[in-house]
Amino acid sequence: MSKKYVYAFAEGDGHNKPLLGGKGANLCEMTQIGLNVPPGFVITTEACLEFLDQKALPMGLLEEIGEHIRNLEQQTGKQFGGADNPLLVSVRSGSAMSMPGMMDTILNLGLNQETLRGLIQQTGNQRFGYDAYRRFIQLFGKIALGVDDHLFDHEFDEVKRAAGVKADIGLSAEHLQDISARFLRVVHDATGKPFPENVFEQLEIAVKAVFNSWMGKRAIDYRREFHITPAMANGTAVNVVTMVFGNMGNDSATGVGFTRNPGTGENEMYGEYLVNAQGEDVVAGIRTPKPVAEMAKEMPELYRQLVELRNKLEAHYQEVQDYEYTIEKGVLYCLQTRNGKMNATGMVRSSVEMFGEGLITKEQALLRVNPSHLEQLLHPRLNPSHKEKPLATGLPASPGAASGKCVFDADQAELLGRGGEKVILVREETKPEDIHGFFASQGILTSRGGKTSHAAVVARGMGKACVAGAEGIQVDSRSRLARVGELTLREGDIITIDGSNGNVYLGEIPTIPPKFSEELKTLLGWADEAARLKVFANGDTPDMAAVAMEYGAMGIGLCRTERMFNASERLPVVVEMILARNTEERQASLDKLLPMQRQDFIDMFKICAPRPVTVRLLDPPMHEFLPSEQQLLDEIEGLKEYRLAVKGRAAALAALNALQHTHAVNTDLSEDLVNSVISKKELMLRKVRELHEVNPMLGHRGVRLGITYPEIYEMQIRGILEAAAECVKDGVEVSPEIMVPQVITAQELKWVKAGVDKVRAEIEQRYGLSLKFKFGSMVETVRACCRAGDLAGIAEFFSFGTNDLTQAAFSFSREDAENKFLPLYTDSGILQDNPFEVLDVKGVGVLMQMTVELGRRTNPDLKVGICGEQGGHPTSIRYCHEFGLNYVSCSPHRVPIARLAAAHAKLLTEQ
Ligand code: PEP
Ligand code: MG
């Protein structure tokens, strides 16, 4: 038996999205649960892949399509290509993953001179007939025949101008007839052939065009940006659906809706509709639609049916739906449904509420929210105390605030955005081909279209701020400017948009970080209950620790003590320590640093109490605290020139005073002072040269430094343990952890541990108490992984330093690789991901697994975590869970993402 490529809606398996695409599967499912869906069929993604592979439709496909068309004719009583009661169809793309607007759709297929006459006769509505016809010629011409859309727009505008109307609704049947004739000419001129009259030929061309759109630039860009792999979606299905018309008069309408508000998550009817219009008018923003609430007054019975439809959809799919419908002469049809793309605010609120309503379980509520999307909730808001007056106001289409330079086309947005500039893409309306401009922009502003227009939907999906339909702004993209009343906005002028209330401002307005919503707190609370991994934060100062705690960190997993020295009053003391000529001088500087570090530790321990704070002893090479050799050379040269000039000025002044018998005062710095600064700088220069290393990242750093200059580590250990003792004395329960960096052998750990024991004994005696703390090792060298069994005999915990471990495993410099060859490696697929961002499971991951196994063989209770950058990345967190780690530690603002990702890791791997 030959392969089956086509399924009627009544027979397709609603769960088989890979074969039928999301839209097709849903149309089958909706039909089979009894919703009023126009009859139709789906051509499978398999057919698409074969077509793309062989550059020809699979054998037998056209015959199969023909049979299904015959079935449609039977079901509807209409005839495809027939003049009396013509059957018209839409031809729509739809892959396994929703890619809104990325591929092509053709409406009103089946119209030709003859069926057009039939349609007009049958409906008695000439205007309607020509309206459908001109729409079909344009869409088919553009998508299936590759005719430039502007050629059609040009003709259309000309007729509108001549008729003196602004919107197409003002055009008469004759105008539309004229437009249709012009469009036919456009096609003929552009292709050298007449517009195809044979409806089966139309269908064949359309199916091929939709298949080809899978490999179109828009679709490829989209898949790359959203990491849609062939395993997730391969090829597009084609849905052939009986046309129903929302433009058959005032008892007809078309609309789109979400089952909940996708911006806020609120449980309410949400959407827009247009009376006497086709679906594309709503999505393209050509006419500004009405909010669905108005339908309750305008068409109360249909509104009731719509509410029923929405409730059925959500109850059935247990997920917020984004649906499209058409009302044809008072009958409501559901044309499409798919899981609604909501922003993170909407997802979080609806998750918590849908659990409360008994629609979904807590696990489903957690799994609905993509951890990376929580990043959106960490977006800034406009400072509410700002006094700026908005320049214009549009619809609040996607929340968040953004400032940037105005740009008026997507290419320019991409160009400037790539160069690191912040831009706002300003358009009259956006189209799918603008997608690359969205990626590059901070926010989107349009002067036309509603909250479900292309701009709004795409921006929300990306979590970017969007103000849509700001009608007070006239955008002139050709001249690269926009007019707002008297004011002209030119490319490069800075504006701020607030996607939460629709306001647009001139200039940049300060923003404040967002606050956690109660719903997010609830959801993250569930995540903590569900997860096995604990989530700690990397925080180096009391301020960072406070932020981390606010974000729900369960402790500090890495305090890089060297960063505590960065404050301006501390750095000179550190430099003094480095310049010390002997141990006594070094000790004197360390004595000055001790109280500063101790106080920081006291503050951090108290902020985090009773949670652990993992303090890492000094790690970077010393020269990082000193100026560069070149800077010192320049400074010394400058000082010497100054000294000469001062000498000259002093001599000149003396001569002048002698001549005039005056006593003018010389205000230059004294020569002695300049000399002493020069000798200090020269000393620094000698030190910089002495400390110079060819490979400093593999050089005199980490525990090697601590062993060479034991007094440095001793000061830090003292700071930590005295701070702990002070806290205990104050009745605060603290859990400090001392961590040693760059370890390669257990001997190093023993060496440092001996120092710790000595200081501990002394402090315990002095304070008369016993200290509780842990002693552990970073694992960030390959040798440490190999010797993990030995290290675990001394260390009570391990923390993977995957920044250095990745550097070591790949022999990639972590400082340089990302600016040099790594982008090429990832773009060309040599490496799938940047290993400094996403844990390299196949290399570094193997070392980690080996380490955990060896370590726990020695000490089954060994606590193991990760504190490299990858610790905040959801995919890496999943690996960490699978490797049996106890915790991940990441930057404070990623903690919420990591908490949810930790729950996902558990729920997805241990169901
Ligand atoms: C690491 O190497 O992963 C780490 C956390 O330490 P640092 O980045 O400070 O070297
Ligand atoms: Mg490191």
PDB file of C-alpha atoms in Angstrom, residues 619-733:
ATOM      1  CA  ASP A 619      42.555  33.375  43.778  1.00  0.00           C
ATOM      2  CA  PRO A 620      43.767  35.762  41.043  1.00  0.00           C
ATOM      3  CA  PRO A 621      47.403  36.458  40.254  1.00  0.00           C
ATOM      4  CA  MET A 622      48.750  39.475  42.161  1.00  0.00           C
ATOM      5  CA  HIS A 623      49.480  41.577  39.103  1.00  0.00           C
ATOM      6  CA  GLU A 624      45.714  41.964  38.562  1.00  0.00           C
ATOM      7  CA  PHE A 625      45.740  44.509  41.391  1.00  0.00           C
ATOM      8  CA  LEU A 626      48.505  46.591  39.793  1.00  0.00           C
ATOM      9  CA  PRO A 627      48.377  48.914  36.767  1.00  0.00           C
ATOM     10  CA  SER A 628      49.696  47.575  33.474  1.00  0.00           C
ATOM     11  CA  GLU A 629      53.337  48.001  32.530  1.00  0.00           C
ATOM     12  CA  GLN A 630      52.442  50.474  29.782  1.00  0.00           C
ATOM     13  CA  GLN A 631      50.320  52.598  32.083  1.00  0.00           C
ATOM     14  CA  LEU A 632      53.158  52.837  34.583  1.00  0.00           C
ATOM     15  CA  LEU A 633      55.681  53.708  31.865  1.00  0.00           C
ATOM     16  CA  ASP A 634      53.409  56.507  30.647  1.00  0.00           C
ATOM     17  CA  GLU A 635      52.890  57.833  34.159  1.00  0.00           C
ATOM     18  CA  ILE A 636      56.594  57.826  34.938  1.00  0.00           C
ATOM     19  CA  GLU A 637      57.393  59.613  31.695  1.00  0.00           C
ATOM     20  CA  GLY A 638      54.726  62.224  32.435  1.00  0.00           C
ATOM     21  CA  LEU A 639      56.050  62.781  35.943  1.00  0.00           C
ATOM     22  CA  LYS A 640      59.594  63.237  34.658  1.00  0.00           C
ATOM     23  CA  GLU A 641      58.465  65.803  32.099  1.00  0.00           C
ATOM     24  CA  TYR A 642      56.577  67.606  34.826  1.00  0.00           C
ATOM     25  CA  ARG A 643      59.716  67.645  37.025  1.00  0.00           C
ATOM     26  CA  LEU A 644      61.730  69.262  34.245  1.00  0.00           C
ATOM     27  CA  ALA A 645      59.043  71.822  33.546  1.00  0.00           C
ATOM     28  CA  VAL A 646      58.797  72.650  37.261  1.00  0.00           C
ATOM     29  CA  LYS A 647      62.544  73.224  37.393  1.00  0.00           C
ATOM     30  CA  GLY A 648      62.323  75.556  34.405  1.00  0.00           C
ATOM     31  CA  ARG A 649      59.369  77.452  35.893  1.00  0.00           C
ATOM     32  CA  ALA A 650      61.126  77.837  39.252  1.00  0.00           C
ATOM     33  CA  ALA A 651      64.254  79.285  37.573  1.00  0.00           C
ATOM     34  CA  ALA A 652      62.160  81.684  35.517  1.00  0.00           C
ATOM     35  CA  LEU A 653      60.218  82.788  38.578  1.00  0.00           C
ATOM     36  CA  ALA A 654      63.442  83.420  40.549  1.00  0.00           C
ATOM     37  CA  ALA A 655      64.826  85.567  37.713  1.00  0.00           C
ATOM     38  CA  LEU A 656      61.582  87.548  37.567  1.00  0.00           C
ATOM     39  CA  ASN A 657      61.475  88.095  41.330  1.00  0.00           C
ATOM     40  CA  ALA A 658      65.096  89.332  41.284  1.00  0.00           C
ATOM     41  CA  LEU A 659      64.369  91.792  38.523  1.00  0.00           C
ATOM     42  CA  GLN A 660      61.173  93.205  40.006  1.00  0.00           C
ATOM     43  CA  HIS A 661      62.072  92.777  43.667  1.00  0.00           C
ATOM     44  CA  THR A 662      58.878  90.787  44.131  1.00  0.00           C
ATOM     45  CA  HIS A 663      58.141  87.501  45.900  1.00  0.00           C
ATOM     46  CA  ALA A 664      55.755  85.735  43.559  1.00  0.00           C
ATOM     47  CA  VAL A 665      54.989  82.242  44.895  1.00  0.00           C
ATOM     48  CA  ASN A 666      55.555  79.041  42.966  1.00  0.00           C
ATOM     49  CA  THR A 667      52.441  76.793  43.301  1.00  0.00           C
ATOM     50  CA  ASP A 668      53.854  73.732  41.526  1.00  0.00           C
ATOM     51  CA  LEU A 669      54.282  70.456  43.407  1.00  0.00           C
ATOM     52  CA  SER A 670      57.570  70.255  45.223  1.00  0.00           C
ATOM     53  CA  GLU A 671      60.392  68.416  43.519  1.00  0.00           C
ATOM     54  CA  ASP A 672      60.711  66.122  46.515  1.00  0.00           C
ATOM     55  CA  LEU A 673      57.118  65.040  46.256  1.00  0.00           C
ATOM     56  CA  VAL A 674      57.398  64.409  42.526  1.00  0.00           C
ATOM     57  CA  ASN A 675      60.565  62.421  43.102  1.00  0.00           C
ATOM     58  CA  SER A 676      58.924  60.257  45.725  1.00  0.00           C
ATOM     59  CA  VAL A 677      55.941  59.534  43.444  1.00  0.00           C
ATOM     60  CA  ILE A 678      58.337  58.650  40.629  1.00  0.00           C
ATOM     61  CA  SER A 679      60.260  56.222  42.804  1.00  0.00           C
ATOM     62  CA  LYS A 680      57.030  54.601  43.993  1.00  0.00           C
ATOM     63  CA  LYS A 681      55.877  54.150  40.418  1.00  0.00           C
ATOM     64  CA  GLU A 682      59.269  52.734  39.491  1.00  0.00           C
ATOM     65  CA  LEU A 683      58.987  50.286  42.324  1.00  0.00           C
ATOM     66  CA  MET A 684      55.579  49.252  41.023  1.00  0.00           C
ATOM     67  CA  LEU A 685      56.998  48.884  37.549  1.00  0.00           C
ATOM     68  CA  ARG A 686      59.744  46.604  38.822  1.00  0.00           C
ATOM     69  CA  LYS A 687      57.106  44.548  40.646  1.00  0.00           C
ATOM     70  CA  VAL A 688      54.887  44.357  37.588  1.00  0.00           C
ATOM     71  CA  ARG A 689      57.835  43.115  35.545  1.00  0.00           C
ATOM     72  CA  GLU A 690      58.799  40.672  38.250  1.00  0.00           C
ATOM     73  CA  LEU A 691      55.231  39.313  38.454  1.00  0.00           C
ATOM     74  CA  HIS A 692      54.812  39.120  34.686  1.00  0.00           C
ATOM     75  CA  GLU A 693      53.794  35.687  33.434  1.00  0.00           C
ATOM     76  CA  VAL A 694      53.252  34.453  29.903  1.00  0.00           C
ATOM     77  CA  ASN A 695      50.145  32.525  30.962  1.00  0.00           C
ATOM     78  CA  PRO A 696      48.877  34.216  34.106  1.00  0.00           C
ATOM     79  CA  MET A 697      45.677  32.122  34.193  1.00  0.00           C
ATOM     80  CA  LEU A 698      47.900  29.050  34.540  1.00  0.00           C
ATOM     81  CA  GLY A 699      50.372  30.845  36.717  1.00  0.00           C
ATOM     82  CA  HIS A 700      51.030  32.025  40.222  1.00  0.00           C
ATOM     83  CA  ARG A 701      47.456  32.133  41.475  1.00  0.00           C
ATOM     84  CA  GLY A 702      45.010  30.350  43.761  1.00  0.00           C
ATOM     85  CA  VAL A 703      46.344  28.078  46.428  1.00  0.00           C
ATOM     86  CA  ARG A 704      49.842  28.399  44.905  1.00  0.00           C
ATOM     87  CA  LEU A 705      49.798  32.006  45.998  1.00  0.00           C
ATOM     88  CA  GLY A 706      48.508  31.035  49.444  1.00  0.00           C
ATOM     89  CA  ILE A 707      51.359  28.600  49.906  1.00  0.00           C
ATOM     90  CA  THR A 708      53.980  31.084  48.713  1.00  0.00           C
ATOM     91  CA  TYR A 709      52.685  33.868  50.957  1.00  0.00           C
ATOM     92  CA  PRO A 710      51.096  32.009  53.889  1.00  0.00           C
ATOM     93  CA  GLU A 711      50.396  35.246  55.758  1.00  0.00           C
ATOM     94  CA  ILE A 712      47.807  36.250  53.112  1.00  0.00           C
ATOM     95  CA  TYR A 713      45.685  33.141  53.567  1.00  0.00           C
ATOM     96  CA  GLU A 714      46.194  33.308  57.301  1.00  0.00           C
ATOM     97  CA  MET A 715      44.772  36.834  57.383  1.00  0.00           C
ATOM     98  CA  GLN A 716      41.746  35.726  55.365  1.00  0.00           C
ATOM     99  CA  ILE A 717      41.129  32.618  57.471  1.00  0.00           C
ATOM    100  CA  ARG A 718      41.388  34.749  60.580  1.00  0.00           C
ATOM    101  CA  GLY A 719      38.918  37.236  59.105  1.00  0.00           C
ATOM    102  CA  ILE A 720      36.402  34.479  58.379  1.00  0.00           C
ATOM    103  CA  LEU A 721      36.688  32.692  61.698  1.00  0.00           C
ATOM    104  CA  GLU A 722      36.779  35.840  63.831  1.00  0.00           C
ATOM    105  CA  ALA A 723      33.673  37.047  61.981  1.00  0.00           C
ATOM    106  CA  ALA A 724      32.006  33.709  62.721  1.00  0.00           C
ATOM    107  CA  ALA A 725      33.001  33.974  66.381  1.00  0.00           C
ATOM    108  CA  GLU A 726      31.630  37.530  66.579  1.00  0.00           C
ATOM    109  CA  CYS A 727      28.309  36.351  65.091  1.00  0.00           C
ATOM    110  CA  VAL A 728      28.079  33.417  67.496  1.00  0.00           C
ATOM    111  CA  LYS A 729      28.825  35.813  70.337  1.00  0.00           C
ATOM    112  CA  ASP A 730      25.891  37.950  69.131  1.00  0.00           C
ATOM    113  CA  GLY A 731      23.649  34.875  69.108  1.00  0.00           C
ATOM    114  CA  VAL A 732      23.490  34.575  65.321  1.00  0.00           C
ATOM    115  CA  GLU A 733      23.610  31.084  63.889  1.00  0.00           C
TER     116      GLU A 733
END
